[in-house]
Amino acid sequence: PSLDKFRKVIKKGILVTNKDLIGKISMSKNITLKNLPLNSMALESGNIRVVNTIALGIVFPFIKPLVSEESIITTLKESFKGKGILKVNLQAFGKGLSLAG
């Protein structure tokens, strides 16, 4: 898995992992770890494909100096317009934001 490959490379920052896939893990104290059941959350939202959008919401506070929430919302709207999954992706981003704290 990617975590095993890159564990030694990650020195500080945030790491979002999918607890449904890798179970319980630990990292150094310099890493903000968000190990959450992302697959389960995505399925609860109605679409497994929103896993990454939930993760994006979780990391947003850490990347906020680089990109605005408005920019992310606009990009989601442009990316998913007419595909029938815009609403669930916007909700997934909001779910991720609520978990970021």
GROMACS .gro file of N, CA and C in nm:
model
  303
    1PRO      N    1   0.082  -0.121   0.000
    1PRO     CA    2   0.000   0.000   0.000
    1PRO      C    3   0.086   0.127   0.000
    2SER      N    4   0.028   0.235  -0.044
    2SER     CA    5   0.098   0.363  -0.053
    2SER      C    6   0.151   0.409   0.082
    3LEU      N    7   0.075   0.387   0.189
    3LEU     CA    8   0.119   0.430   0.321
    3LEU      C    9   0.253   0.367   0.356
    4ASP      N   10   0.268   0.238   0.331
    4ASP     CA   11   0.395   0.172   0.359
    4ASP      C   12   0.508   0.231   0.276
    5LYS      N   13   0.478   0.263   0.152
    5LYS     CA   14   0.578   0.317   0.061
    5LYS      C   15   0.625   0.456   0.101
    6PHE      N   16   0.532   0.540   0.147
    6PHE     CA   17   0.564   0.681   0.172
    6PHE      C   18   0.575   0.720   0.320
    7ARG      N   19   0.552   0.628   0.411
    7ARG     CA   20   0.555   0.659   0.555
    7ARG      C   21   0.682   0.731   0.597
    8LYS      N   22   0.795   0.689   0.547
    8LYS     CA   23   0.923   0.749   0.586
    8LYS      C   24   0.945   0.886   0.522
    9VAL      N   25   0.874   0.915   0.415
    9VAL     CA   26   0.890   1.041   0.342
    9VAL      C   27   0.813   1.154   0.409
   10ILE      N   28   0.702   1.121   0.472
   10ILE     CA   29   0.615   1.222   0.532
   10ILE      C   30   0.678   1.271   0.662
   11LYS      N   31   0.712   1.399   0.666
   11LYS     CA   32   0.779   1.457   0.783
   11LYS      C   33   0.685   1.538   0.870
   12LYS      N   34   0.592   1.613   0.807
   12LYS     CA   35   0.495   1.692   0.882
   12LYS      C   36   0.379   1.725   0.790
   13GLY      N   37   0.268   1.765   0.848
   13GLY     CA   38   0.151   1.802   0.770
   13GLY      C   39   0.030   1.721   0.809
   14ILE      N   40  -0.057   1.699   0.712
   14ILE     CA   41  -0.179   1.622   0.736
   14ILE      C   42  -0.176   1.498   0.648
   15LEU      N   43  -0.229   1.391   0.703
   15LEU     CA   44  -0.242   1.267   0.629
   15LEU      C   45  -0.385   1.217   0.649
   16VAL      N   46  -0.457   1.204   0.540
   16VAL     CA   47  -0.592   1.149   0.544
   16VAL      C   48  -0.584   1.008   0.493
   17THR      N   49  -0.631   0.914   0.576
   17THR     CA   50  -0.629   0.774   0.537
   17THR      C   51  -0.769   0.716   0.549
   18ASN      N   52  -0.791   0.609   0.477
   18ASN     CA   53  -0.921   0.543   0.473
   18ASN      C   54  -0.919   0.423   0.567
   19LYS      N   55  -0.977   0.441   0.683
   19LYS     CA   56  -0.978   0.338   0.786
   19LYS      C   57  -1.044   0.209   0.737
   20ASP      N   58  -1.139   0.223   0.644
   20ASP     CA   59  -1.204   0.105   0.590
   20ASP      C   60  -1.106   0.016   0.514
   21LEU      N   61  -1.000   0.075   0.463
   21LEU     CA   62  -0.903  -0.002   0.384
   21LEU      C   63  -0.777  -0.040   0.460
   22ILE      N   64  -0.734   0.043   0.554
   22ILE     CA   65  -0.606   0.014   0.619
   22ILE      C   66  -0.615  -0.008   0.769
   23GLY      N   67  -0.731   0.011   0.828
   23GLY     CA   68  -0.745  -0.012   0.971
   23GLY      C   69  -0.677   0.095   1.055
   24LYS      N   70  -0.636   0.055   1.174
   24LYS     CA   71  -0.575   0.149   1.268
   24LYS      C   72  -0.427   0.168   1.234
   25ILE      N   73  -0.384   0.295   1.238
   25ILE     CA   74  -0.243   0.326   1.214
   25ILE      C   75  -0.197   0.433   1.311
   26SER      N   76  -0.068   0.452   1.318
   26SER     CA   77  -0.013   0.562   1.396
   26SER      C   78   0.097   0.628   1.314
   27MET      N   79   0.115   0.757   1.343
   27MET     CA   80   0.216   0.835   1.273
   27MET      C   81   0.291   0.917   1.377
   28SER      N   82   0.398   0.982   1.333
   28SER     CA   83   0.475   1.067   1.424
   28SER      C   84   0.389   1.185   1.468
   29LYS      N   85   0.432   1.248   1.576
   29LYS     CA   86   0.355   1.359   1.633
   29LYS      C   87   0.352   1.482   1.543
   30ASN      N   88   0.438   1.490   1.442
   30ASN     CA   89   0.440   1.603   1.349
   30ASN      C   90   0.333   1.592   1.240
   31ILE      N   91   0.263   1.480   1.239
   31ILE     CA   92   0.161   1.453   1.137
   31ILE      C   93   0.023   1.462   1.200
   32THR      N   94  -0.063   1.543   1.141
   32THR     CA   95  -0.205   1.544   1.180
   32THR      C   96  -0.270   1.429   1.103
   33LEU      N   97  -0.310   1.327   1.175
   33LEU     CA   98  -0.366   1.208   1.113
   33LEU      C   99  -0.518   1.210   1.122
   34LYS      N  100  -0.583   1.194   1.008
   34LYS     CA  101  -0.728   1.179   1.000
   34LYS      C  102  -0.753   1.043   0.937
   35ASN      N  103  -0.765   0.941   1.021
   35ASN     CA  104  -0.790   0.804   0.975
   35ASN      C  105  -0.938   0.776   0.994
   36LEU      N  106  -1.014   0.792   0.887
   36LEU     CA  107  -1.159   0.786   0.894
   36LEU      C  108  -1.215   0.681   0.798
   37PRO      N  109  -1.333   0.628   0.829
   37PRO     CA  110  -1.395   0.527   0.742
   37PRO      C  111  -1.457   0.594   0.618
   38LEU      N  112  -1.374   0.636   0.527
   38LEU     CA  113  -1.418   0.713   0.411
   38LEU      C  114  -1.512   0.634   0.319
   39ASN      N  115  -1.484   0.506   0.299
   39ASN     CA  116  -1.574   0.427   0.215
   39ASN      C  117  -1.713   0.421   0.276
   40SER      N  118  -1.720   0.396   0.404
   40SER     CA  119  -1.850   0.390   0.473
   40SER      C  120  -1.924   0.522   0.463
   41MET      N  121  -1.852   0.632   0.481
   41MET     CA  122  -1.915   0.764   0.472
   41MET      C  123  -1.966   0.790   0.330
   42ALA      N  124  -1.888   0.751   0.232
   42ALA     CA  125  -1.930   0.771   0.093
   42ALA      C  126  -2.054   0.688   0.063
   43LEU      N  127  -2.056   0.564   0.108
   43LEU     CA  128  -2.173   0.479   0.086
   43LEU      C  129  -2.297   0.536   0.155
   44GLU      N  130  -2.278   0.591   0.275
   44GLU     CA  131  -2.389   0.654   0.346
   44GLU      C  132  -2.443   0.774   0.269
   45SER      N  133  -2.354   0.841   0.196
   45SER     CA  134  -2.396   0.958   0.119
   45SER      C  135  -2.470   0.916  -0.008
   46GLY      N  136  -2.458   0.790  -0.044
   46GLY     CA  137  -2.529   0.740  -0.161
   46GLY      C  138  -2.443   0.711  -0.282
   47ASN      N  139  -2.310   0.738  -0.272
   47ASN     CA  140  -2.225   0.714  -0.388
   47ASN      C  141  -2.080   0.694  -0.343
   48ILE      N  142  -2.029   0.576  -0.363
   48ILE     CA  143  -1.892   0.544  -0.322
   48ILE      C  144  -1.789   0.634  -0.390
   49ARG      N  145  -1.824   0.691  -0.504
   49ARG     CA  146  -1.728   0.771  -0.580
   49ARG      C  147  -1.697   0.907  -0.516
   50VAL      N  148  -1.761   0.941  -0.406
   50VAL     CA  149  -1.734   1.071  -0.341
   50VAL      C  150  -1.628   1.062  -0.232
   51VAL      N  151  -1.562   0.948  -0.222
   51VAL     CA  152  -1.457   0.930  -0.120
   51VAL      C  153  -1.355   1.043  -0.126
   52ASN      N  154  -1.305   1.074  -0.243
   52ASN     CA  155  -1.201   1.177  -0.256
   52ASN      C  156  -1.256   1.316  -0.227
   53THR      N  157  -1.382   1.340  -0.255
   53THR     CA  158  -1.441   1.471  -0.226
   53THR      C  159  -1.455   1.490  -0.076
   54ILE      N  160  -1.488   1.384  -0.004
   54ILE     CA  161  -1.490   1.391   0.143
   54ILE      C  162  -1.350   1.423   0.194
   55ALA      N  163  -1.250   1.353   0.140
   55ALA     CA  164  -1.111   1.377   0.181
   55ALA      C  165  -1.068   1.520   0.150
   56LEU      N  166  -1.111   1.573   0.037
   56LEU     CA  167  -1.081   1.711   0.001
   56LEU      C  168  -1.135   1.808   0.106
   57GLY      N  169  -1.257   1.784   0.152
   57GLY     CA  170  -1.314   1.868   0.256
   57GLY      C  171  -1.235   1.860   0.386
   58ILE      N  172  -1.185   1.742   0.417
   58ILE     CA  173  -1.107   1.723   0.539
   58ILE      C  174  -0.975   1.801   0.533
   59VAL      N  175  -0.909   1.801   0.419
   59VAL     CA  176  -0.780   1.870   0.409
   59VAL      C  177  -0.794   2.019   0.380
   60PHE      N  178  -0.914   2.063   0.345
   60PHE     CA  179  -0.931   2.202   0.305
   60PHE      C  180  -0.874   2.304   0.404
   61PRO      N  181  -0.898   2.291   0.535
   61PRO     CA  182  -0.840   2.392   0.626
   61PRO      C  183  -0.688   2.403   0.616
   62PHE      N  184  -0.623   2.296   0.577
   62PHE     CA  185  -0.477   2.297   0.566
   62PHE      C  186  -0.430   2.360   0.435
   63ILE      N  187  -0.514   2.358   0.332
   63ILE     CA  188  -0.476   2.416   0.204
   63ILE      C  189  -0.543   2.551   0.178
   64LYS      N  190  -0.621   2.596   0.276
   64LYS     CA  191  -0.695   2.722   0.261
   64LYS      C  192  -0.606   2.840   0.222
   65PRO      N  193  -0.483   2.848   0.269
   65PRO     CA  194  -0.398   2.959   0.224
   65PRO      C  195  -0.368   2.954   0.074
   66LEU      N  196  -0.387   2.839   0.012
   66LEU     CA  197  -0.354   2.822  -0.130
   66LEU      C  198  -0.474   2.830  -0.223
   67VAL      N  199  -0.591   2.795  -0.173
   67VAL     CA  200  -0.711   2.788  -0.257
   67VAL      C  201  -0.834   2.824  -0.174
   68SER      N  202  -0.927   2.896  -0.235
   68SER     CA  203  -1.047   2.937  -0.161
   68SER      C  204  -1.154   2.829  -0.168
   69GLU      N  205  -1.242   2.832  -0.070
   69GLU     CA  206  -1.355   2.740  -0.070
   69GLU      C  207  -1.442   2.766  -0.193
   70GLU      N  208  -1.458   2.891  -0.229
   70GLU     CA  209  -1.536   2.928  -0.347
   70GLU      C  210  -1.478   2.864  -0.473
   71SER      N  211  -1.346   2.862  -0.483
   71SER     CA  212  -1.279   2.802  -0.598
   71SER      C  213  -1.306   2.651  -0.604
   72ILE      N  214  -1.302   2.587  -0.491
   72ILE     CA  215  -1.329   2.443  -0.487
   72ILE      C  216  -1.474   2.416  -0.527
   73ILE      N  217  -1.567   2.492  -0.472
   73ILE     CA  218  -1.709   2.475  -0.506
   73ILE      C  219  -1.730   2.497  -0.657
   74THR      N  220  -1.670   2.601  -0.710
   74THR     CA  221  -1.682   2.630  -0.853
   74THR      C  222  -1.627   2.514  -0.936
   75THR      N  223  -1.513   2.460  -0.896
   75THR     CA  224  -1.453   2.349  -0.968
   75THR      C  225  -1.540   2.224  -0.960
   76LEU      N  226  -1.598   2.197  -0.843
   76LEU     CA  227  -1.689   2.083  -0.831
   76LEU      C  228  -1.808   2.101  -0.924
   77LYS      N  229  -1.864   2.221  -0.927
   77LYS     CA  230  -1.979   2.248  -1.013
   77LYS      C  231  -1.943   2.228  -1.160
   78GLU      N  232  -1.826   2.276  -1.200
   78GLU     CA  233  -1.783   2.261  -1.339
   78GLU      C  234  -1.752   2.115  -1.373
   79SER      N  235  -1.692   2.045  -1.278
   79SER     CA  236  -1.651   1.906  -1.303
   79SER      C  237  -1.768   1.809  -1.308
   80PHE      N  238  -1.871   1.834  -1.227
   80PHE     CA  239  -1.979   1.737  -1.215
   80PHE      C  240  -2.112   1.784  -1.274
   81LYS      N  241  -2.111   1.898  -1.339
   81LYS     CA  242  -2.231   1.952  -1.401
   81LYS      C  243  -2.287   1.853  -1.504
   82GLY      N  244  -2.415   1.822  -1.491
   82GLY     CA  245  -2.482   1.735  -1.586
   82GLY      C  246  -2.450   1.587  -1.572
   83LYS      N  247  -2.375   1.550  -1.470
   83LYS     CA  248  -2.337   1.409  -1.452
   83LYS      C  249  -2.423   1.339  -1.347
   84GLY      N  250  -2.518   1.413  -1.287
   84GLY     CA  251  -2.606   1.354  -1.187
   84GLY      C  252  -2.543   1.331  -1.051
   85ILE      N  253  -2.420   1.379  -1.032
   85ILE     CA  254  -2.354   1.356  -0.903
   85ILE      C  255  -2.303   1.486  -0.840
   86LEU      N  256  -2.347   1.598  -0.894
   86LEU     CA  257  -2.303   1.727  -0.838
   86LEU      C  258  -2.350   1.744  -0.694
   87LYS      N  259  -2.478   1.723  -0.671
   87LYS     CA  260  -2.534   1.744  -0.537
   87LYS      C  261  -2.464   1.657  -0.433
   88VAL      N  262  -2.443   1.530  -0.463
   88VAL     CA  263  -2.379   1.441  -0.367
   88VAL      C  264  -2.233   1.481  -0.344
   89ASN      N  265  -2.165   1.534  -0.446
   89ASN     CA  266  -2.027   1.580  -0.427
   89ASN      C  267  -2.020   1.706  -0.342
   90LEU      N  268  -2.114   1.798  -0.362
   90LEU     CA  269  -2.118   1.917  -0.278
   90LEU      C  270  -2.146   1.879  -0.132
   91GLN      N  271  -2.237   1.784  -0.113
   91GLN     CA  272  -2.265   1.736   0.023
   91GLN      C  273  -2.144   1.666   0.082
   92ALA      N  274  -2.074   1.589   0.001
   92ALA     CA  275  -1.955   1.518   0.047
   92ALA      C  276  -1.846   1.617   0.090
   93PHE      N  277  -1.828   1.723   0.013
   93PHE     CA  278  -1.730   1.824   0.050
   93PHE      C  279  -1.769   1.886   0.185
   94GLY      N  280  -1.897   1.916   0.203
   94GLY     CA  281  -1.945   1.969   0.330
   94GLY      C  282  -1.923   1.871   0.445
   95LYS      N  283  -1.945   1.743   0.419
   95LYS     CA  284  -1.921   1.639   0.521
   95LYS      C  285  -1.774   1.640   0.561
   96GLY      N  286  -1.686   1.648   0.462
   96GLY     CA  287  -1.543   1.653   0.491
   96GLY      C  288  -1.505   1.775   0.572
   97LEU      N  289  -1.563   1.890   0.537
   97LEU     CA  290  -1.538   2.013   0.614
   97LEU      C  291  -1.578   1.995   0.760
   98SER      N  292  -1.691   1.928   0.781
   98SER     CA  293  -1.740   1.910   0.919
   98SER      C  294  -1.648   1.816   0.999
   99LEU      N  295  -1.574   1.732   0.931
   99LEU     CA  296  -1.483   1.638   0.997
   99LEU      C  297  -1.342   1.695   1.014
  100ALA      N  298  -1.317   1.807   0.951
  100ALA     CA  299  -1.182   1.863   0.949
  100ALA      C  300  -1.132   1.906   1.087
  101GLY      N  301  -1.222   1.956   1.168
  101GLY     CA  302  -1.187   2.010   1.299
  101GLY      C  303  -1.103   1.925   1.382
   0.00000   0.00000   0.00000
